[in-house]
mmCIF file of C-alpha atoms and ligand atoms in Angstrom:
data_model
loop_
_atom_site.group_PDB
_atom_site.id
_atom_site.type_symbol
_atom_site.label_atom_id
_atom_site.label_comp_id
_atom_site.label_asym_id
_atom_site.label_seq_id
_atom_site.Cartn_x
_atom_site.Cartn_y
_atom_site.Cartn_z
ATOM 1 C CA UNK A 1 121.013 107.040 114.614
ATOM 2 C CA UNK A 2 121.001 111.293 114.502
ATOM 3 C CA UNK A 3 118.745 112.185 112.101
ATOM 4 C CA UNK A 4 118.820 115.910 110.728
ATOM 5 C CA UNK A 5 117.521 117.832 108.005
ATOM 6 C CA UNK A 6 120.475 120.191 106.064
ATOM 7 C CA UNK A 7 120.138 123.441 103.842
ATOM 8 C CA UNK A 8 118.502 126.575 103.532
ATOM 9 C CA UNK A 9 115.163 127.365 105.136
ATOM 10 C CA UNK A 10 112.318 125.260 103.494
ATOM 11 C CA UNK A 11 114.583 123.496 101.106
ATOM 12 C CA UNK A 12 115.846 120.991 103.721
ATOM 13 C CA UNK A 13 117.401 117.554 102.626
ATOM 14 C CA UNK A 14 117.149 114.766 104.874
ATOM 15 C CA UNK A 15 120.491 113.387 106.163
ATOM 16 C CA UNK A 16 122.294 111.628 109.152
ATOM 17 C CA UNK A 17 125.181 112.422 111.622
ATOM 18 C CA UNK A 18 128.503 109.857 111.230
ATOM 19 C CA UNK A 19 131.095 108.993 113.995
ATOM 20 C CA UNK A 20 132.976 111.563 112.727
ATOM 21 C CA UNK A 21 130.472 114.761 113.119
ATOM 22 C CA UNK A 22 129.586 114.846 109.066
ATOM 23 C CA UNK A 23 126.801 114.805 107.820
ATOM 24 C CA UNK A 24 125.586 111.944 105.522
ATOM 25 C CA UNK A 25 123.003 112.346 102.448
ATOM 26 C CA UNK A 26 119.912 110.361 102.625
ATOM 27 C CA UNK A 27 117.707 111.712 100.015
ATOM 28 C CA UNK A 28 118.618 108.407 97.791
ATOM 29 C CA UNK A 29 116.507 106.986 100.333
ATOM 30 C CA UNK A 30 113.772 108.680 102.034
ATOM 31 C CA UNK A 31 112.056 112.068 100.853
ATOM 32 C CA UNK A 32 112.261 113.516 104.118
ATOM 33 C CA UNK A 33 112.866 113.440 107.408
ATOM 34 C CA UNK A 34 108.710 113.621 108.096
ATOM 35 C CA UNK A 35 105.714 111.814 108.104
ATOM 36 C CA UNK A 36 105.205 108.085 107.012
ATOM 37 C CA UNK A 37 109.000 108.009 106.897
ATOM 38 C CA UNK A 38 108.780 107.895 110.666
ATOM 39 C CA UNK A 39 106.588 104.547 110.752
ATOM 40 C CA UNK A 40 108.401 101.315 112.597
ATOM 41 C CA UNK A 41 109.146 100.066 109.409
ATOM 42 C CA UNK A 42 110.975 103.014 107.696
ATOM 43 C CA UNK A 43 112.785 103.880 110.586
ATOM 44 C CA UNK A 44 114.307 100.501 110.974
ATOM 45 C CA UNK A 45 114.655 100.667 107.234
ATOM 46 C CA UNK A 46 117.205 103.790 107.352
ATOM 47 C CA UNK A 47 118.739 102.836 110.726
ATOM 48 C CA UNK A 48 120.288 99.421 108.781
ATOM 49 C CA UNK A 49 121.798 101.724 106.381
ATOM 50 C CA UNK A 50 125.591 101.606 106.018
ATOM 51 C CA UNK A 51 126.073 105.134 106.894
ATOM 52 C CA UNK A 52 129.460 105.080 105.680
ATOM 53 C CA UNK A 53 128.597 104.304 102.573
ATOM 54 C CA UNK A 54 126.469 107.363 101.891
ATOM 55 C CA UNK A 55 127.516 110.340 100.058
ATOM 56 C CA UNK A 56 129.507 113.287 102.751
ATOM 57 C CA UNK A 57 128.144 116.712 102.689
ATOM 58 C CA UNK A 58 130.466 119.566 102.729
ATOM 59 C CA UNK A 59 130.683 121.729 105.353
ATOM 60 C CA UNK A 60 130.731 121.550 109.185
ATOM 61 C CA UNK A 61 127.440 121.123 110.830
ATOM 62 C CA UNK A 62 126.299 124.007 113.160
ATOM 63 C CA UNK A 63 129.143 126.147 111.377
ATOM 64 C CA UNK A 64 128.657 126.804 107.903
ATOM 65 C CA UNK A 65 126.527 123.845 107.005
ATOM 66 C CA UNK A 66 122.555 125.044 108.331
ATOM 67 C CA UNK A 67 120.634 122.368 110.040
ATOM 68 C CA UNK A 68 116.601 123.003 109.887
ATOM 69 C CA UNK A 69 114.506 121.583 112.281
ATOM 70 C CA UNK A 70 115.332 117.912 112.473
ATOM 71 C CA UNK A 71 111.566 116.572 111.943
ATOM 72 C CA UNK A 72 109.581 118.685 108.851
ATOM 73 C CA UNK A 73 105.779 118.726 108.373
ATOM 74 C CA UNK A 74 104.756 118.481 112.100
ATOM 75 C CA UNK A 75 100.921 118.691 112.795
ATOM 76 C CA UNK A 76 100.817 119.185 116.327
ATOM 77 C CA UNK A 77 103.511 121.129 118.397
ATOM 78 C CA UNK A 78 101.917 119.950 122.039
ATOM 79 C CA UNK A 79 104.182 121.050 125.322
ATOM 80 C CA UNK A 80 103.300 120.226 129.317
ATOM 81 C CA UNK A 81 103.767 123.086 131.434
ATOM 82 C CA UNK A 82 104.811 122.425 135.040
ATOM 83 C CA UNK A 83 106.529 119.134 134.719
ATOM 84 C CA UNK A 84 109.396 119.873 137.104
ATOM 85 C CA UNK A 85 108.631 120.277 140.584
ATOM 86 C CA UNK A 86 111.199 123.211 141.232
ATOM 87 C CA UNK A 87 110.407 125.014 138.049
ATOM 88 C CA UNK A 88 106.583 125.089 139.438
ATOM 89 C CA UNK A 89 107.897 126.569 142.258
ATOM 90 C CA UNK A 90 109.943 128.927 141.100
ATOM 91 C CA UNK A 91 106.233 130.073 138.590
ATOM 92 C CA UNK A 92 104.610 130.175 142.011
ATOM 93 C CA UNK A 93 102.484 127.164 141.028
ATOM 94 C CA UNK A 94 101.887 124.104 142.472
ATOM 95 C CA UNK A 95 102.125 120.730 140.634
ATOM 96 C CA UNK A 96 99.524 120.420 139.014
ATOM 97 C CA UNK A 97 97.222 116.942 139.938
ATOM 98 C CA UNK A 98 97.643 116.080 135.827
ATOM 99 C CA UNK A 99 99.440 117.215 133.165
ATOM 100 C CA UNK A 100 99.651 120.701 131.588
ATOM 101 C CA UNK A 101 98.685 120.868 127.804
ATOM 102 C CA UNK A 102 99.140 123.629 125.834
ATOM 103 C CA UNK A 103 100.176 124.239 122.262
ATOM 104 C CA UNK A 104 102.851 126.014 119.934
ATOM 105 C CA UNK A 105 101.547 126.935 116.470
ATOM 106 C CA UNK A 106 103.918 124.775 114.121
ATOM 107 C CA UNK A 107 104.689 128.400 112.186
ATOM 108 C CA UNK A 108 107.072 128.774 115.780
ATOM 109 C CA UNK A 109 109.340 125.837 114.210
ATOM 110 C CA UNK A 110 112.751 126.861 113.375
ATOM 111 C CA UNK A 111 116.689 125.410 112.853
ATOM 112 C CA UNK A 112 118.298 124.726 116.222
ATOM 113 C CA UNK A 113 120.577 127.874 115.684
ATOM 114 C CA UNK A 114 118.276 129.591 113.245
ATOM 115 C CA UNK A 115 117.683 133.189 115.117
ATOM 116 C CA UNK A 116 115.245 133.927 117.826
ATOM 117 C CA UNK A 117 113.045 137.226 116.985
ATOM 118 C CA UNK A 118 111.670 138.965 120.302
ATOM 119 C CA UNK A 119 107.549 139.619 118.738
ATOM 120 C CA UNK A 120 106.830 143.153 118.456
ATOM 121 C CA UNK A 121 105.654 145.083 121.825
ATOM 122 C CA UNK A 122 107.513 142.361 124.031
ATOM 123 C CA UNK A 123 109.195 142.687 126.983
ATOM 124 C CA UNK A 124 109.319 139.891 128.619
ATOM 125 C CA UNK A 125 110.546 136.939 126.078
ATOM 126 C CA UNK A 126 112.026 134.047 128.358
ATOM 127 C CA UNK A 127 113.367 129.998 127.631
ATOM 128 C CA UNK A 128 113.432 126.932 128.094
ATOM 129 C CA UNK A 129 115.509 124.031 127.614
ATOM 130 C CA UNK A 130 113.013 121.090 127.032
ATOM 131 C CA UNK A 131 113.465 117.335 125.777
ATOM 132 C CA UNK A 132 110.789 116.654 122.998
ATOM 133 C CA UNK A 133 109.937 113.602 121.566
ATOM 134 C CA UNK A 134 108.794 112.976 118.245
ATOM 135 C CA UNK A 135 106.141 110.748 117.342
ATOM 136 C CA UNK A 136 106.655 108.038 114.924
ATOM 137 C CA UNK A 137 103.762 105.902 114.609
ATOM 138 C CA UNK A 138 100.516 107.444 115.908
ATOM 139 C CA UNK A 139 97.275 106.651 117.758
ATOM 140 C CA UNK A 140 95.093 107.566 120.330
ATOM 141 C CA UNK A 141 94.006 105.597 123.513
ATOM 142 C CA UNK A 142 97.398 104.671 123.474
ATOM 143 C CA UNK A 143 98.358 102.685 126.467
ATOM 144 C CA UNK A 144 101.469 103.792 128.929
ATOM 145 C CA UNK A 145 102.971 100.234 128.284
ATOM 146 C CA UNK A 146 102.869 100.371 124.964
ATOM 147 C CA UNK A 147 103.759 104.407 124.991
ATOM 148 C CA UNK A 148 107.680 103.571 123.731
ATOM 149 C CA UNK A 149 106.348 101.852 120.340
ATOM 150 C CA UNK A 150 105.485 105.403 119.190
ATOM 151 C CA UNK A 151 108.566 107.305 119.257
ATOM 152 C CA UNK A 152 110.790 107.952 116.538
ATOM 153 C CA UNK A 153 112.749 109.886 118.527
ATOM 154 C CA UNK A 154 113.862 112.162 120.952
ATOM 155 C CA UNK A 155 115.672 116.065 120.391
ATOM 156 C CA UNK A 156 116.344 119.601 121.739
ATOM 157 C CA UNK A 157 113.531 122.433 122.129
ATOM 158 C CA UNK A 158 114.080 125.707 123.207
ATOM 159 C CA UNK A 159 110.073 126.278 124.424
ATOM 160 C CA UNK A 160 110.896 129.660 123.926
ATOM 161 C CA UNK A 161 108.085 131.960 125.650
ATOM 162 C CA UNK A 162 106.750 135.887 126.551
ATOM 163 C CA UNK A 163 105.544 135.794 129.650
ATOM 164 C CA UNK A 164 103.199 138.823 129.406
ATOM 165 C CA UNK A 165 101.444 137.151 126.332
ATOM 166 C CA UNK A 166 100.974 133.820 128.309
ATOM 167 C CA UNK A 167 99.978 135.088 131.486
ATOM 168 C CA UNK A 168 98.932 138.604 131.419
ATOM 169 C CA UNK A 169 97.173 138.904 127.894
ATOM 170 C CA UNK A 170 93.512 137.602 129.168
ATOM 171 C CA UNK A 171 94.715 133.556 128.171
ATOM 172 C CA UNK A 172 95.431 131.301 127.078
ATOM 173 C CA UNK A 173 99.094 130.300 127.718
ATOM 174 C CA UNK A 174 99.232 129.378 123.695
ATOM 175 C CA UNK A 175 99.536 133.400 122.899
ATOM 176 C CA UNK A 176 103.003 133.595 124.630
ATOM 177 C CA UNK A 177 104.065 130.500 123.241
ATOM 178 C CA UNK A 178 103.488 129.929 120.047
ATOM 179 C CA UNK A 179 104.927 133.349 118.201
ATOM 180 C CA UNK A 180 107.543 133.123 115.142
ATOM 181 C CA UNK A 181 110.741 131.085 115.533
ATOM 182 C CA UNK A 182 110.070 130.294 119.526
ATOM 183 C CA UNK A 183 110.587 126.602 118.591
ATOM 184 C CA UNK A 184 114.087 125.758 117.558
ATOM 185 C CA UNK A 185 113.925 121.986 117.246
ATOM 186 C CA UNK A 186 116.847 119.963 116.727
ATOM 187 C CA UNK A 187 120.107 119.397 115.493
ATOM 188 C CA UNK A 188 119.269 115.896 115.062
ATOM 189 C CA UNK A 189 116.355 113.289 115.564
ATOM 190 C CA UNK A 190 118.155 110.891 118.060
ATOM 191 C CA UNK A 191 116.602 107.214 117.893
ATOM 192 C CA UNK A 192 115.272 105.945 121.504
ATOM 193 C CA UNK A 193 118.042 103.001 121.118
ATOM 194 C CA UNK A 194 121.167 105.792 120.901
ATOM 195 C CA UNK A 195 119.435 107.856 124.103
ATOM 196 C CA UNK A 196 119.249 104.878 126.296
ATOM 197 C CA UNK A 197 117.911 106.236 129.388
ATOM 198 C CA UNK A 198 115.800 108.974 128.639
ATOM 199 C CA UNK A 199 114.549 109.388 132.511
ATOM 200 C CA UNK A 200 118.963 110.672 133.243
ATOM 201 C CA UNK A 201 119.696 113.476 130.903
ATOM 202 C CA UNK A 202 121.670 116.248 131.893
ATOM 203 C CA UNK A 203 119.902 119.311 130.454
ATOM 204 C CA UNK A 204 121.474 123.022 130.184
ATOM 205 C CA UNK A 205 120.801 126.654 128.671
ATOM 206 C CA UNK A 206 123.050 129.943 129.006
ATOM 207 C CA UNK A 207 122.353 133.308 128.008
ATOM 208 C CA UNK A 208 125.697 135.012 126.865
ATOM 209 C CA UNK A 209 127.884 132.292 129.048
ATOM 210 C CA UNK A 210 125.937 131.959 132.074
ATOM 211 C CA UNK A 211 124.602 129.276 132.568
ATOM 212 C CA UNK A 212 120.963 129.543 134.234
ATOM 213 C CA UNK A 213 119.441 126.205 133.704
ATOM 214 C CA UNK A 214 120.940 123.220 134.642
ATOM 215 C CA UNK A 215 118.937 120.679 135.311
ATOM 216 C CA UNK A 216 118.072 116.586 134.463
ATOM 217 C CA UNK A 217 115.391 114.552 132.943
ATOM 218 C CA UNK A 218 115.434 113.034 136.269
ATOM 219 C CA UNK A 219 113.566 115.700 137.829
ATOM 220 C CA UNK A 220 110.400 115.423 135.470
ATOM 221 C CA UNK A 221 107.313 114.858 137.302
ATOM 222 C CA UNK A 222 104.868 113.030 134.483
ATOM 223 C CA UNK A 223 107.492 110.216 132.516
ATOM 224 C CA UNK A 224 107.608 110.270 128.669
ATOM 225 C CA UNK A 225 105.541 106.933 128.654
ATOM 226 C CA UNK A 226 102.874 109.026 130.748
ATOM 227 C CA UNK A 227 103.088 111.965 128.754
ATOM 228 C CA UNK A 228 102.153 109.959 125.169
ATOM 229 C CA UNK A 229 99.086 108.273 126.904
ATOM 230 C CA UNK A 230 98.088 110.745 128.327
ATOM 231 C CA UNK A 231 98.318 113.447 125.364
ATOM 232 C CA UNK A 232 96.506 110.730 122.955
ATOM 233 C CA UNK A 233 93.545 110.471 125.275
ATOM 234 C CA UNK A 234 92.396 113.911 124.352
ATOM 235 C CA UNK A 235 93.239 113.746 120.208
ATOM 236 C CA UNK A 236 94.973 111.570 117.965
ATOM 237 C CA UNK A 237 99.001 111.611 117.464
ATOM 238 C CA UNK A 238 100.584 111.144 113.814
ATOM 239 C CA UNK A 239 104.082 110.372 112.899
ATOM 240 C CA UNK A 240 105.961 113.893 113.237
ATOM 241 C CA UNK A 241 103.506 115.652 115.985
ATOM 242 C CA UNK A 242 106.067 116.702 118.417
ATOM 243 C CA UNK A 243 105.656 116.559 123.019
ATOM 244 C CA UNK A 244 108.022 118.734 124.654
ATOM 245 C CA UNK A 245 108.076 117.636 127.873
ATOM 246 C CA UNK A 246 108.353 120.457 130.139
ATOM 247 C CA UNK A 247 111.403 122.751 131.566
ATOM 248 C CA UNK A 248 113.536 122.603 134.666
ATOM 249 C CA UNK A 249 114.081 125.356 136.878
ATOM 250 C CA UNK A 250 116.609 128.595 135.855
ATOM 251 C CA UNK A 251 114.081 130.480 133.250
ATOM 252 C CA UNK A 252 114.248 133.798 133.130
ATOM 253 C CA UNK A 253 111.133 134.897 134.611
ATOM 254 C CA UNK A 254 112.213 132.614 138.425
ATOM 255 C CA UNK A 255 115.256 135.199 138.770
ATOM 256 C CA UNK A 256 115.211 137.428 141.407
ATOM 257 C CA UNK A 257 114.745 140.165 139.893
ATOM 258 C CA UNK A 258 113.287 138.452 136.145
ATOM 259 C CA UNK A 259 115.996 138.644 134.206
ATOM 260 C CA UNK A 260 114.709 138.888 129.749
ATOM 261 C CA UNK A 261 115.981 138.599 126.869
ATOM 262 C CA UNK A 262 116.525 142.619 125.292
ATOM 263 C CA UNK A 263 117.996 141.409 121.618
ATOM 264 C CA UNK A 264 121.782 141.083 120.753
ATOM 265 C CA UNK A 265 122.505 137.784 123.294
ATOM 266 C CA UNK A 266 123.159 134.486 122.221
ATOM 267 C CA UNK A 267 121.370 131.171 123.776
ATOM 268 C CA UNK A 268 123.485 127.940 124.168
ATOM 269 C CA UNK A 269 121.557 124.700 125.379
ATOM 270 C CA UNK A 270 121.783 121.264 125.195
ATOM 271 C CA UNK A 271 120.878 118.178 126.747
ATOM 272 C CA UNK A 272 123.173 115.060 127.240
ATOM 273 C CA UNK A 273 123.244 112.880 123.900
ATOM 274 C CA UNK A 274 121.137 114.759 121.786
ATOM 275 C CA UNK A 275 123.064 117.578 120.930
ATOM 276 C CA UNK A 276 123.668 121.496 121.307
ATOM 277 C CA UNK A 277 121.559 124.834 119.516
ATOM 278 C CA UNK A 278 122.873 128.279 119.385
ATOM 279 C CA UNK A 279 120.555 131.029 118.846
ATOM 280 C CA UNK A 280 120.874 134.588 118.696
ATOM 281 C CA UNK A 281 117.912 136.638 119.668
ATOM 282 C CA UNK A 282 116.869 139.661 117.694
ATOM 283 C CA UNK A 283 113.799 141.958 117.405
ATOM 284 C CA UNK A 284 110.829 141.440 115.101
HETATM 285 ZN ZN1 ZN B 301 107.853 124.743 128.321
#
């Protein structure tokens, strides 16, 4: 199931993708795409739904139908940093021996093709394609085998970042990352039995057409199982806290020379089976 949340910004209605690329109402049946509706139960609840049965939005998804991010009322925004070999590289980093944690402030959350604003004094603002998943029911000391039972879901994230603020602003990495609208999120929530294998995703991102990342799941050096252990030894996760999982190589900061983003180009990215975001990128 492709779950997504549709309207204006902050008035969001929860709703689902059909076979034909509509989008379906839910709020006759859950509040919102957030929170306890992301439990076992109420997931399994929604997914038995006869979609076709459910009233059709107007409008064209992505065109002049708004999607906001497709999980609201997140707690925790946690990302890994350097969990693809070549994109360590290409930072001039090594691997690290465990995984990267560092945070976005949940104020970064935005549509998938809501715009991108460049902060104030930048000159450096870079992306990232990134698969995130979205917790469904939480814990902590969660074991790797049982990792899977706590996903809802899995979607897009554009981890977008300035990499003066992160690196050259006397730490930590969380001032770069975490500024307004560098987390589009979304279109939809995509339920772990419609990804299927989550470890083979093709994963992309262009600037105006050109296509500088293009990369695969494949590549990731600490697994999504890993990853949810792993994060939950160090706090608790609740339904809606969002992991995004790291970036593959092609950001803009590896280009020889860096290339950045100036304001005025448009971001494409996707990754296989979970969708496609559009952003344009403006100035603050
Ligand atoms: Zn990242």
């Amino acid at each position: 199931m492709k779950l997504l949340r549709y309207g204006p910004q902050g008035q969001e209605k929860p709703g689902c993708l059909d076979d034909e690329g509509r989008v379906r109402d839910l709020s006759g049946h859950v509040a919102d795409i957030a929170g306890a509706a992301l439990l076992p139960d109420e997931m399994a609840r929604l997914m038995a739904l006869d979609i076709n049965s459910l009233p059709v939005v107007p409008g064209t998804p992505q065109e002049d139908l708004r999607l906001g991010p497709c999980v609201g009322q997140t707690g925790k925004f946690i990302c890994i940093g350097l969990n693809y070999a070549d994109h360590a590289a290409e930072s001039g980093l090594d691997v690290p021996p465990e995984p990267v944690i560092f945070n976005k402030w949940t104020s970064a959350i935005v549509g998938p093709d809501d715009d991108v604003m460049i902060p104030r004094g930048s000159s450096k603002t870079d992306w990232e394609v990134e698969l995130g998943i979205v917790i469904g029911k939480g814990g902590v000391y969660i074991d790797e085998a049982n990792a899977m039972d706590h996903v809802a879901g899995f979607c897009v994230i554009n981890d977008v970042s300035e990499r003066e603020y992160q690196i050259e602003r006397a730490g930590t990495w969380d001032k770069g990352k975490g500024c307004d609208t560098f987390g589009p999120t979304g279109p939809w929530l995509v339920t772990p039995d419609e990804v299927g294998d989550f470890n083979a995703l093709a994963m992309w991102l262009e600037v105006d057409g050109k296509r500088y990342q293009d990369g695969s799941t494949a590549t990731m050096v600490y697994k999504v199982p890993h990853l949810i252990s792993y994060c939950s030894q160090f706090m608790s996760l609740q339904p809606g806290d969002i992991i995004s999982t790291g970036t593959p190589p092609g950001v803009g900061m590896g280009q020889k020379p860096p290339v950045y983003l100036a304001g005025g180009e448009t971001m494409r990215l996707g990754i296989q089976g979970l969708g496609v975001q559009t952003q344009v990128v403006k100035k603050a």
